[in-house]
XYZ file of C-alpha atoms in Angstrom:
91
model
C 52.521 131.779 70.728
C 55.537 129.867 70.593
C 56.285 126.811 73.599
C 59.412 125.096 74.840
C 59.573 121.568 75.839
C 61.656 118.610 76.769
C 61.283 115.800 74.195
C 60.997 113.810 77.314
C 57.415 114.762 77.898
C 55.796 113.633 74.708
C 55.086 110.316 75.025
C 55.398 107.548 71.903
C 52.321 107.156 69.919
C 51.029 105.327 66.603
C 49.920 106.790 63.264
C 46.627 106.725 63.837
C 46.965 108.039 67.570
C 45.507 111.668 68.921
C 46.595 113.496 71.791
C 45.419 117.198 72.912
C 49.192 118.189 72.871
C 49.612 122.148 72.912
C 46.392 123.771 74.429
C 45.627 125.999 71.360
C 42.764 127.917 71.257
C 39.986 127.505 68.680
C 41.083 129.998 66.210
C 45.162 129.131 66.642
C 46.671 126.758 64.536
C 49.913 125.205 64.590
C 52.372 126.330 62.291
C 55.840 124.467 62.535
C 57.549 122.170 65.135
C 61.617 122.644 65.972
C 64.296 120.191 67.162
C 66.561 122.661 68.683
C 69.950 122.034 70.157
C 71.398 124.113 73.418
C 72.687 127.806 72.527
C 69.978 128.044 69.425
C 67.994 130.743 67.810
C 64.307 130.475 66.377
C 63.650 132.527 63.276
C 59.885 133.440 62.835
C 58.710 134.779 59.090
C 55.712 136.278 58.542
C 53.162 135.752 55.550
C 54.416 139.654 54.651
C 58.495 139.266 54.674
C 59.371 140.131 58.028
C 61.341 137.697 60.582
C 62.354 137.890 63.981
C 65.195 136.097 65.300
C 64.934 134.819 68.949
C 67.568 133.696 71.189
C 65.909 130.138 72.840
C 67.145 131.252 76.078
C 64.311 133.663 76.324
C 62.048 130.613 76.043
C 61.357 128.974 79.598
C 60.600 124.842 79.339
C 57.403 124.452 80.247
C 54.734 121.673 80.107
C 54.270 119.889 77.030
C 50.137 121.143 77.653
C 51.355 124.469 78.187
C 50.246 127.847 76.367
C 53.597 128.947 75.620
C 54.554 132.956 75.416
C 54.163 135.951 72.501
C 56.832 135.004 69.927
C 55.638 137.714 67.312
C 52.302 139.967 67.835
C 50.904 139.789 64.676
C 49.603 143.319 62.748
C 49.156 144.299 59.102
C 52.229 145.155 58.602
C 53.572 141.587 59.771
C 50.876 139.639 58.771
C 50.405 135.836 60.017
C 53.319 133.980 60.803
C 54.221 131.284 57.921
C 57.005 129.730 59.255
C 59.546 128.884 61.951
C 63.089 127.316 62.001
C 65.930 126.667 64.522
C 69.480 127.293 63.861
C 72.683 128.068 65.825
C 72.930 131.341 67.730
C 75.563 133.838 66.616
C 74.697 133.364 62.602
């Protein structure tokens, strides 16, 4: 599950602060946070060598609470996703 945000919505904390942040569910974990820019791309890899390249368009803003939408369905071919990092679109 993958969510979009404005930065506006998370609010300043301290080192030593907690906050629920994104709503995961007991067995989720998160895997990587992105700083993205307008007209961007995510690219998703997977513990197996696959990656899927997203346009960020097709991610809504939400709620920073939110549960976000299906970024990659994981199988054993794909394996668990490992990583995730924004870029330009059109590379």
């Amino acid at each position: 599950m993958s969510i979009r945000f404005h930065e506006k919505e998370v609010r300043d904390m301290g080192r030593t602060a907690q906050s629920e942040g994104h709503r995961a569910r007991q067995k989720d974990h998160v895997i990587d946070m992105v700083v993205v820019r307008r007209k961007s791309t995510l690219l998703t890899v997977t513990e197996k060598g696959m990656g899927k390249r997203s346009e960020l368009d097709e991610y809504g803003c939400s709620i920073a609470g939110g549960r976000g939408i299906i970024t990659l369905k994981r199988n054993e071919k794909t394996g668990d996703i490992v990583a995730a990092e924004g870029g330009p679109a059109g590379r």
